[in-house]
Structure formats: structure tokens, C-alpha cells
Coordinates of C-alpha atoms in Angstrom, one line a residue:
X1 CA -14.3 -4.7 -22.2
X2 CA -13.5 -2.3 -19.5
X3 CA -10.2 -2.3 -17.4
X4 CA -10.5 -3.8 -13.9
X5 CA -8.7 -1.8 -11.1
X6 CA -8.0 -2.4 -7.9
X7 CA -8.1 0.7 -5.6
X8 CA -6.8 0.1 -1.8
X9 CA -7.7 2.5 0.5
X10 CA -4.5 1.8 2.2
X11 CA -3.3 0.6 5.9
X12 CA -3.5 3.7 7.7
X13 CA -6.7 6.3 8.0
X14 CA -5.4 9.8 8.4
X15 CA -7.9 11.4 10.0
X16 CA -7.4 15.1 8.3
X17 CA -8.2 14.0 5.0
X18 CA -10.7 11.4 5.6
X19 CA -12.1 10.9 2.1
X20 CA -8.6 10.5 0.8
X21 CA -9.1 8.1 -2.5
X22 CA -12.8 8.6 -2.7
X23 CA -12.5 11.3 -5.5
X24 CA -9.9 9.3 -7.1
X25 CA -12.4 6.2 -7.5
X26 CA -15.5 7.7 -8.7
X27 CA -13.0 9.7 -11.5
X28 CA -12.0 6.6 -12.4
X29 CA -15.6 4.5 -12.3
X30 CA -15.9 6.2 -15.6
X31 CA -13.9 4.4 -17.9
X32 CA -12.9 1.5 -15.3
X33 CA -14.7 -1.4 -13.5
X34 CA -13.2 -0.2 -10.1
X35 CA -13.0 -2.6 -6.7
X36 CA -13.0 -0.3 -3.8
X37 CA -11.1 -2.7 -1.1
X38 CA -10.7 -2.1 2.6
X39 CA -8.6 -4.0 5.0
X40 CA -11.0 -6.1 6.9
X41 CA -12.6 -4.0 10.0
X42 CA -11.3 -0.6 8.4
X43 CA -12.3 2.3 10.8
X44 CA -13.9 4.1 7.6
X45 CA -16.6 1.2 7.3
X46 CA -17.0 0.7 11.0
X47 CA -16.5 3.5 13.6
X48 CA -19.0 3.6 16.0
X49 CA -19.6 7.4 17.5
X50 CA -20.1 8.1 21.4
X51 CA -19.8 11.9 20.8
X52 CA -16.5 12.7 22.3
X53 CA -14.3 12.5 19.1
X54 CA -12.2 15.3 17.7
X55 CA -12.5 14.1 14.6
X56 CA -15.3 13.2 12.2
X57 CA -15.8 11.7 8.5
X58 CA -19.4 10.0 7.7
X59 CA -18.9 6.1 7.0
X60 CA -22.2 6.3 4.5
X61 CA -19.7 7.9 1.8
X62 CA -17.5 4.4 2.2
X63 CA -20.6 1.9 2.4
X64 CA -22.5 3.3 -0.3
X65 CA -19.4 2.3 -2.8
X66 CA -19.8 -1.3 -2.0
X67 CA -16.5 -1.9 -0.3
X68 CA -14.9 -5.1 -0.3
X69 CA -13.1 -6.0 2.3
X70 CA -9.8 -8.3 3.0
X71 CA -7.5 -10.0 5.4
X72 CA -5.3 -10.7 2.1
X73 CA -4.9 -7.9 -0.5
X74 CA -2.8 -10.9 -2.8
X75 CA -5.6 -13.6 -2.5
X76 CA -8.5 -10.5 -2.7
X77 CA -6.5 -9.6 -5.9
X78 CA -6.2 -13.4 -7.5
X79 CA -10.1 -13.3 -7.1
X80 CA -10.8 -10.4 -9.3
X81 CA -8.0 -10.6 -11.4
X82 CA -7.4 -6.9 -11.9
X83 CA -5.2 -5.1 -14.1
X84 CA -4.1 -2.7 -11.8
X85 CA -3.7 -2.4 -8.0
X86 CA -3.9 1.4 -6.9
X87 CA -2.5 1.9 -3.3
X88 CA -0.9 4.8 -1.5
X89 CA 2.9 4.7 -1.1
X90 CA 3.0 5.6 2.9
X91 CA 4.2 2.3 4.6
X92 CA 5.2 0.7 1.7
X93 CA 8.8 0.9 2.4
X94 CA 8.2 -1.6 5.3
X95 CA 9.2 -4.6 4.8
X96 CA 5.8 -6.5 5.6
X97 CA 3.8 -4.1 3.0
X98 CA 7.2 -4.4 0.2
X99 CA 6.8 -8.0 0.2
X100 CA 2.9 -7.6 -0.3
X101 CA 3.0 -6.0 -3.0
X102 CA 6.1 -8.0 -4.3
X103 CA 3.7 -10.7 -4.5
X104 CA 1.3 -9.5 -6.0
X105 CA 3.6 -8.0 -8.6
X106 CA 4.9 -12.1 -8.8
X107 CA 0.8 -12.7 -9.8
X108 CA 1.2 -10.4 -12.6
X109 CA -0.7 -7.2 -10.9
X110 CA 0.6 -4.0 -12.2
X111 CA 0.9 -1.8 -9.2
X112 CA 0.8 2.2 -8.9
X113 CA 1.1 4.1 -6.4
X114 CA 0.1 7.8 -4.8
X115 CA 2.7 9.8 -2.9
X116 CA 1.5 11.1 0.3
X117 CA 2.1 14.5 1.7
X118 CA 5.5 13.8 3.5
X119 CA 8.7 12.0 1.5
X120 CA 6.9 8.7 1.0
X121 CA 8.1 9.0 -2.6
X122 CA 11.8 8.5 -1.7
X123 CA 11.5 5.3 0.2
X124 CA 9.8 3.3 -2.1
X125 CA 12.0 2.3 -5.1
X126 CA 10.2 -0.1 -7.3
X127 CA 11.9 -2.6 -7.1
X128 CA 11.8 -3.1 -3.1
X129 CA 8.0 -2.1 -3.6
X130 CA 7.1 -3.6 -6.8
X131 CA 5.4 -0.9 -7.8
X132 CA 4.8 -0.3 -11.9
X133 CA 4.0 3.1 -12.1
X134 CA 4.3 5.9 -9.2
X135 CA 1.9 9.3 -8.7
X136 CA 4.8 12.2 -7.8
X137 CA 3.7 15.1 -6.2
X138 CA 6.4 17.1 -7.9
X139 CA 9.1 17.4 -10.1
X140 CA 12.2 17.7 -7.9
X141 CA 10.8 14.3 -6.3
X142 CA 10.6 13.1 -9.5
X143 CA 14.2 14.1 -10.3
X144 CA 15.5 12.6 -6.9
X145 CA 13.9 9.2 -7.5
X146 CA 15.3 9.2 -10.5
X147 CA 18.8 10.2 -10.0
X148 CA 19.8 9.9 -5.9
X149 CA 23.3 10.6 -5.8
X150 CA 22.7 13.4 -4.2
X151 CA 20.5 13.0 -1.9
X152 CA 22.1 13.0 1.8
X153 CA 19.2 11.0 3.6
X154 CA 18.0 7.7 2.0
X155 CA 21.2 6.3 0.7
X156 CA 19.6 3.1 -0.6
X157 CA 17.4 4.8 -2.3
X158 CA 17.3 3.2 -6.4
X159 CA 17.3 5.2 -9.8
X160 CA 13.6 4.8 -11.7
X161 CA 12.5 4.6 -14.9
X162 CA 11.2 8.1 -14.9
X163 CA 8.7 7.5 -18.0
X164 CA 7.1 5.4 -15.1
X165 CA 6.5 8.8 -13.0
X166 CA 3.6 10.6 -13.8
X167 CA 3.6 14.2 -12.1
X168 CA 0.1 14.7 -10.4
X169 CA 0.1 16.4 -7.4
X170 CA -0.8 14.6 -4.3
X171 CA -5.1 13.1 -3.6
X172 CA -4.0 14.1 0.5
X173 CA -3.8 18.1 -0.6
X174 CA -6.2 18.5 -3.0
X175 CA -9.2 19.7 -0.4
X176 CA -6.6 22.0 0.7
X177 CA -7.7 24.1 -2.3
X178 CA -10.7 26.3 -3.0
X179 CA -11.6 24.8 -6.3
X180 CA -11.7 21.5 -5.2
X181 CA -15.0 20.7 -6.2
X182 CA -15.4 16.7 -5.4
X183 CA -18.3 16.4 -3.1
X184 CA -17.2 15.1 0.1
X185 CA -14.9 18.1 0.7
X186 CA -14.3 19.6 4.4
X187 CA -16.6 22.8 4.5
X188 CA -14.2 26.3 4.3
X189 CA -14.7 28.2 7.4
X190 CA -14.4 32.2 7.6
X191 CA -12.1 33.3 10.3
X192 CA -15.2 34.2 12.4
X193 CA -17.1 30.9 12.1
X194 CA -14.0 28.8 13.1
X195 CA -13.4 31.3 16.0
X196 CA -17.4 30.9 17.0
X197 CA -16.5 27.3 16.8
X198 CA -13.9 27.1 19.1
X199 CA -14.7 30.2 21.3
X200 CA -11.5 31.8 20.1
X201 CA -11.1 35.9 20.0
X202 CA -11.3 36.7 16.4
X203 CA -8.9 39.5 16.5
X204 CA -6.2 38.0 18.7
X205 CA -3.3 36.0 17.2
X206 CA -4.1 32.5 16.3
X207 CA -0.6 29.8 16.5
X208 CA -1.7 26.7 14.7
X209 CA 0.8 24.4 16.7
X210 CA 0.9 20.7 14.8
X211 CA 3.5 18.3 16.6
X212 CA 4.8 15.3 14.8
X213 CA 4.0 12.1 15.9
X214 CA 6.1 11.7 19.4
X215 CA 6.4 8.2 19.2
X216 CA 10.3 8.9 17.6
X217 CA 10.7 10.7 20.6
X218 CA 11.4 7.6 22.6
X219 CA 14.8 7.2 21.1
X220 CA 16.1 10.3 19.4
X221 CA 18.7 12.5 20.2
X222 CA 19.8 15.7 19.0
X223 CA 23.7 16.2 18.2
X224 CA 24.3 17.9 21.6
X225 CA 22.1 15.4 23.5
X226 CA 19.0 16.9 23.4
X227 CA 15.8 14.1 23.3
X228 CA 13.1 15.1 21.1
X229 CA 11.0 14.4 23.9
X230 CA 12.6 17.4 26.1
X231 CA 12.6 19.4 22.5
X232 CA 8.8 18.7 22.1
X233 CA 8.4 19.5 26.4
X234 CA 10.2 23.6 25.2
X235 CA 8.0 23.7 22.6
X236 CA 5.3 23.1 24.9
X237 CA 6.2 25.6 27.7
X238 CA 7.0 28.4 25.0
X239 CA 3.7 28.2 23.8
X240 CA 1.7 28.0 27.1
X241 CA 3.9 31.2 28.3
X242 CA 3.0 33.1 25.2
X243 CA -0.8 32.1 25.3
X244 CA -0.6 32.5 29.5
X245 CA 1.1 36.0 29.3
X246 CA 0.9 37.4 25.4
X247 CA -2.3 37.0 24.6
X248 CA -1.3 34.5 21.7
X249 CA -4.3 31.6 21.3
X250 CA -2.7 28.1 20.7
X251 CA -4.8 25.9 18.9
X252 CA -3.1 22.0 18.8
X253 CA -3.5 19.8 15.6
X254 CA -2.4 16.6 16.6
X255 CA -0.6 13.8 13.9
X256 CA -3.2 13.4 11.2
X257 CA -2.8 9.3 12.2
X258 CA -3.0 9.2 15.4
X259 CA -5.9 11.6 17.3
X260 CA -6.8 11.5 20.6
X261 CA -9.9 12.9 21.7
X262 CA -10.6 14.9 25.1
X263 CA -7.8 15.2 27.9
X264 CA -4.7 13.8 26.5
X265 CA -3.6 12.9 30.3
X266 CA -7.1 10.7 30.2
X267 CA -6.1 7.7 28.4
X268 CA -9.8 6.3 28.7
X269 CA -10.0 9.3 25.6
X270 CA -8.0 8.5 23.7
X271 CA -9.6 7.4 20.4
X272 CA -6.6 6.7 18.5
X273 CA -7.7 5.7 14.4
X274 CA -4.0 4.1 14.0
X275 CA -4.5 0.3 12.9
X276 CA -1.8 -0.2 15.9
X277 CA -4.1 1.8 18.7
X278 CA -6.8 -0.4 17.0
X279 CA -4.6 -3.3 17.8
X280 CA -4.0 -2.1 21.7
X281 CA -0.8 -0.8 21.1
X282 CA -1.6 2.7 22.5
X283 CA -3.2 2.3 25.1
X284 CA -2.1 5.4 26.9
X285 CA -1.7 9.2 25.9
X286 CA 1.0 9.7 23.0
X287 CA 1.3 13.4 24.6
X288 CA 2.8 13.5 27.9
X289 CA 3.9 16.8 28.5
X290 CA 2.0 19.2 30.7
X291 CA -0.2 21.2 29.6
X292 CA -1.5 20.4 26.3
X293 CA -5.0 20.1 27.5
X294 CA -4.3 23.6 28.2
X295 CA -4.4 24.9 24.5
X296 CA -7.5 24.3 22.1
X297 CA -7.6 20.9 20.3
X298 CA -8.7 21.5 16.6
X299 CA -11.3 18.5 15.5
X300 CA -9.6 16.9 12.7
X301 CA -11.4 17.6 9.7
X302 CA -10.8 21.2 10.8
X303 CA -6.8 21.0 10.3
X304 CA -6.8 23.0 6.8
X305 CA -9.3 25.5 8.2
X306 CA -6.5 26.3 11.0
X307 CA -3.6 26.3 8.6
X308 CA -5.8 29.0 6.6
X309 CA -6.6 31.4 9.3
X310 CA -4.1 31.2 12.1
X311 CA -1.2 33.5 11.8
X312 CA 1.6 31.1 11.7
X313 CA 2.5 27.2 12.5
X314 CA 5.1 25.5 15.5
X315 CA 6.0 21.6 14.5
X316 CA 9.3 19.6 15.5
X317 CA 9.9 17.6 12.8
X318 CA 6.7 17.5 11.1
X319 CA 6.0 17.4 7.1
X320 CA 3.0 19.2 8.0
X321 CA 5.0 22.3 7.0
X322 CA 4.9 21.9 3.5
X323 CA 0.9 22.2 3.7
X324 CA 1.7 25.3 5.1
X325 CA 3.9 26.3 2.2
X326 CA 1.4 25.9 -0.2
X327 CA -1.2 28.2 1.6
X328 CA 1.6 30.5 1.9
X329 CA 1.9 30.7 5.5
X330 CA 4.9 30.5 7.7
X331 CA 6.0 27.9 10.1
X332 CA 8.4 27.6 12.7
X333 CA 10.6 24.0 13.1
X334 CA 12.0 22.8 16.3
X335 CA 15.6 21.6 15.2
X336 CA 14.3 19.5 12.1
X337 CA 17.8 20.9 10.1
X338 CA 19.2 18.5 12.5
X339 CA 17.2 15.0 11.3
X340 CA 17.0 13.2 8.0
X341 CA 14.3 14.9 7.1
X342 CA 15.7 18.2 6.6
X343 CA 18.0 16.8 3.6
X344 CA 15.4 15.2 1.1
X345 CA 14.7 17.2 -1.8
X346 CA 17.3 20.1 -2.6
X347 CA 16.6 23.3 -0.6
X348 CA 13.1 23.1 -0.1
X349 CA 12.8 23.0 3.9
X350 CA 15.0 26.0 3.9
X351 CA 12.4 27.3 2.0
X352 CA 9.5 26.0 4.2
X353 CA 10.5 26.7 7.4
X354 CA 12.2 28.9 10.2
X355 CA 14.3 26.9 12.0
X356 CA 15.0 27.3 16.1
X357 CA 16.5 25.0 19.1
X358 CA 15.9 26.8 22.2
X359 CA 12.8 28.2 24.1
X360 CA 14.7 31.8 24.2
X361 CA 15.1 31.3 20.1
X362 CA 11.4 30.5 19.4
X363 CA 10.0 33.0 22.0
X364 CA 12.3 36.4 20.6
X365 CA 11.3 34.9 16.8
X366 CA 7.8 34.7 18.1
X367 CA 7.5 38.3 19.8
X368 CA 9.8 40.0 17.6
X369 CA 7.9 38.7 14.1
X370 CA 11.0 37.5 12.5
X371 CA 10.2 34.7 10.7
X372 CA 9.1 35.4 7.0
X373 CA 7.8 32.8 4.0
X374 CA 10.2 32.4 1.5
X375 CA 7.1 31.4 -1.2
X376 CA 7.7 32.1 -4.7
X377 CA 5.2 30.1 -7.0
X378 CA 7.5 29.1 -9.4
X379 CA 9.6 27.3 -6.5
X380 CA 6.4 26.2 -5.6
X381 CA 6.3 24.4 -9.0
X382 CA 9.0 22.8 -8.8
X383 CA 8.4 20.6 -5.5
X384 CA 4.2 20.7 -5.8
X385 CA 2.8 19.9 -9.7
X386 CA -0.4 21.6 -8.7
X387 CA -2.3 23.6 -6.4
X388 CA -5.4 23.0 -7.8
X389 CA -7.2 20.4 -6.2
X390 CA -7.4 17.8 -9.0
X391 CA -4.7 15.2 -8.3
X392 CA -7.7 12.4 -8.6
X393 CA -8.0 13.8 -12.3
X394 CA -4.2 13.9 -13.0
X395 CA -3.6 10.5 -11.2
X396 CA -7.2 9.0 -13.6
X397 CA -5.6 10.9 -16.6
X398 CA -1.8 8.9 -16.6
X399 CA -3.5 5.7 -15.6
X400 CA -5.8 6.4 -18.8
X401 CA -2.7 7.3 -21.1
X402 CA -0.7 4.1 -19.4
X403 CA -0.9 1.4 -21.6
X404 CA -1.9 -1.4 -18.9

């Protein structure tokens, strides 16, 4: 008798990667009885399209796997009895989703987990999350889950049981890659085609500029007093100056969970896929600074084709740098050596990004070309498992090997 697994698709859609756990299911519908399960009125099973989005995924790929849907992932769970619950890791650390799956772990469930593209590894210690076995992007993650003493951010962050580990590369990057081969893949543009898309000048520079989520902005300071909201506001006039009087295009890639679609000053556009702007809690633009409707807005499923062609990257504090690592382009961080995120894993956001905090110090770097990629592939290695596009096959592989 075949193993039963659980996969959850998780409580938040990102947008950029909106087929995320799709590969991972039908690898492992061949040697286990998988239930695909959806939080009841998921986007992926029911968006309804008026034409104006940015971004795009077709629903048909989610309804054709027979999703089951829930209000209760622990009562959903006692129904089919599964061996394993498969769910990724982002949000887990909160205390509403740790206690889920601490209760289901109480029902005997066995629970594993992906690591998303950011640090989601580090703030989900098993046993606050309850998880049984954990899907590491990398080795140095792996190391720093299992020994956290010297890690500067995270403090209660526990040692793991690192046989419980598996090193696989992360499902969110795998289309990233050109031999990703699953079927539901973005399409690779050529630098002309996505230029023809967005009526951009094929041989002028190209600044793929990918703001984190500003919704941290409402509270955060900078050591010298500096609001991330006034950091993301110089970001923003640097840019339009540069694309105004420099002939540099500016092509905005919004947080992968949380895309607006037309005018960000029009809040009837906004589109949000964000369980929370399902819920009402957005109800307004999540950009406010002039002038981003000023720049070109990328359509979602088009972020990876802009990391691949532009000539370089401008975030705040965004993870979105380390995608830009592994296609071996550079990126420029608004004072992110300043915030927790900066100290996670060893060096490797020295190594990721060029780090400013003034308009003067990102326009010179910009003009002057100053920035360079520090990308070796064997310090690749060590944060990223693979660059391949087959973490579904790694994460089916170590479930396979796991004696559940």
C-alpha cells in the first residue's frame, strides 16, 4: 500500500512563481497517494480575470489536480489520515500557523517543510513548528539551524537534528533555471521579445528595481533616524532622475505577495493576491511615493525574465537579491547592512549585494559603474544546493529515502 501525503499549497500565493508546489506533487504522484489541499477560497482555484492584472497563472493547472479544499488543515488531515503533511516554511514562525502544525504533529502527522527563497529556514525551529523533517536550500543554512551560536539575528533560534535536513535547493527557484523542464514553467524571453513587450529600447540600460514589501516601513528606523519609508522615497527619486535625465529605463517588480495592478496612486487597482488584501486589509496603495507609476511595472510571471536581461537590480531590504546572485547579476541594497537581515547566514549578503544610504551614494555608484558581483560558484555552493531546477526531485528523493 502506497504512502499517503499531504501537500499544502501553503497560506500565501506569490505571484512570481505561481505554480510553486505543482512540480513537487506530480514528482511525487509516482510512488505516493498525494492530497493536493488548498485553503478554502485560495486565489489559485478561484481568481476571476477583468484584464487589468500584472500578473497571470492559469487556475486549469490547480483544478485539474482535484484540489481539496479546507477551513481546517488539522481536521482536513484527521480525515485522510496521512503520513506526511508537506507545507512550505514561510509563515510558519507565527504563532497562529506554529500551533497548527503543533497540532497536527499532537495527531501523529509527520510534518516537512520547504524553505522559501528568503531566511524562512531560520525561524522555524522544529520544535516551535513541529515540523519532522525540513527541505534546506543550502548548506550554510543547514549548518546555522544546526548550530546558532553564531548567528547575530534570530537569537531564539534552536539547534536541529541535522540528519532531519535534507539539502535540496529551494521549489520557488527552480524555474529560474534553463533546464527546468516541468511543464508549467514561465516562457524565457530574449532581450528583444521582453523589450517588444514592454515598449522598452533594446539597447538602452535596463534597472530591474524590486522594493521589498513597504508595509515594515510604517515603523522602522535606521540608526541615524532615517524611516525606511523616506529610504524607499530616495530610492525612488534616484531612479526617476536617472531614467528622466540618463537615459536609464526603470522597470518596477513589485513584492512577489503583494501586486498591485495599474496606477499604484488608484487604489480601485489594486489587485492585491495577499490572503490579508483578500481579507480587506489593503485596501489602499502599498506604494505611496510619487512617481512609481512613472517607471514600467513588470507583470509578475515576468520577474525572472527581468532579473535575466536588465543590467543590474535596486531593493531596500529585499531577499530578492539572492535570485539575483544566482543568475550572476549585481544588485544594489538601500541600507539593508543596517537590519537583521544583513546578519543571517555568514558573509553571504556581502557577497550579494552593494550596499548605499544616500541618493548621492547610489547615483555616483550608478553613473560611475562601481558596483561589481562578487559570484564564485563554489560560494555559490555553499548557500544554494543547486542551480538546476530540480528541487521538486531532490525534495521527492529525501521524502522517498525518509523512513516515514
Amino acid at each position: 500500500m502506497r504512502k499517503r501525503v499531504i501537500l499544502y499549497f501553503g497560506d500565501v500565493f506569490w505571484c512570481t512563481v505561481p505554480y510553486s508546489g505543482l512540480s513537487l506533487f506530480h514528482e511525487l504522484s509516482k510512488d505516493f497517494e498525494v492530497f493536493p489541499v488548498f485553503q478554502s477560497n485560495d486565489i489559485r482555484l478561484y481568481k476571476e480575470w477583468d484584464g487589468s492584472e500584472k500578473y497571470h497563472f492559469n487556475k486549469d493547472f490547480f483544478s485539474e489536480i482535484d484540489p481539496i479544499e479546507t477551513s481546517n488543515l488539522v481536521e482536513t488531515y484527521k480525515k485522510l489520515g496521512a503520513d506526511l503533511t508537506i507545507t512550505p516554511c514561510q509563515m510558519q514562525f507565527k504563532n497562529q500557523f506554529a500551533s497548527r502544525n503543533r497540532a497536527l504533529r499532537s495527531e501523529g502527522c509527520k510534518i516537512g517543510l520547504w524553505d522559501v527563497g528568503g531566511s524562512d529556514g531560520l525561524w522555524c525551529p522544529s520544535g516551535k513548528t513541529g515540523w519532522e523533517i525540513f527541505f534546506s536550500k543550502g548548506q550554510a543554512w543547514k549548518d546555522k539551524m544546526v548550530d546558532s551560536s553564531s548567528l547575530k539575528a534570530l537569537p531564539h533560534v534552536m539547534s536541529e537534528d541535522d540528519s532531519k535536513i535534507f539539502l535540496t535547493g529551494c521549489l520557488d527557484y527552480d524555474e529560474m533555471f534553463d533546464d527546468y523542464n516541468f511543464k508549467l514553467r514561465v516562457p524565457v524571453l530574449t532581450k528583444r521579445e521582453f523589450c517588444d513587450k514592454y515598449g522598452l529600447d533594446v539597447n538602452r540600460p535596463i534597472i530591474a528595481y524590486a522594493p521589498a514589501n513597504p508595509r515594515p516601513d510604517q515603523n522602522y528606523r535606521y540608526p541615524d533616524g532615517t524611516s525606511a519609508r523616506q529610504a524607499l522615497t530616495n530610492i525612488n527619486d534616484t531612479l526617476f532622475d536617472l531614467s528622466s535625465n540618463e537615459g536609464y529605463q526603470v522597470c518596477f517588480k513589485t513584492h512577489p505577495g503583494d501586486y498591485m495592478d495599474g496606477n499604484p496612486s488608484d487604489s480601485t487597482k489594486y489587485n492585491g493576491v495577499h490572503p490579508r488584501a483578500r481579507m480587506g486589509s489593503y485596501k489602499g496603495p502599498r506604494y505611496l511615493c510619487d512617481g512609481f507609476d512613472k517607471f514600467t511595472t513588470i507583470s509578475a510571471e515576468d520577474g525572472y525574465n527581468l532579473y535575466r536581461l536588465c543590467d543590474f537590480g535596486v531593493t531596500n531590504y529585499s531577499h530578492v537579491g539572492y535570485e539575483f546572485f544566482l543568475l550572476k547579476k549585481p544588485i544594489i541594497s538601500y541600507g539593508m547592512k543596517y537590519t537583521n537581515e544583513w546578519q543571517f547566514v555568514d558573509n553571504l549578503c556581502e557577497n550579494v549585494y552593494t550596499d548605499i544610504f544616500s541618493k548621492e551614494e547610489l547615483k555616483t555608484l550608478i553613473l560611475d559603474g562601481g558596483f561589481n558581483i562578487n559570484f564564485k560558484d563554489e560560494y555559490a555552493n555553499k548557500f544554494f544546493v543547486q542551480r538546476s531546477g530540480s528541487a521538486y526531485k531532490k525534495i521527492a528523493k529525501s521524502i522517498r529515502s525518509y523512513n516515514l
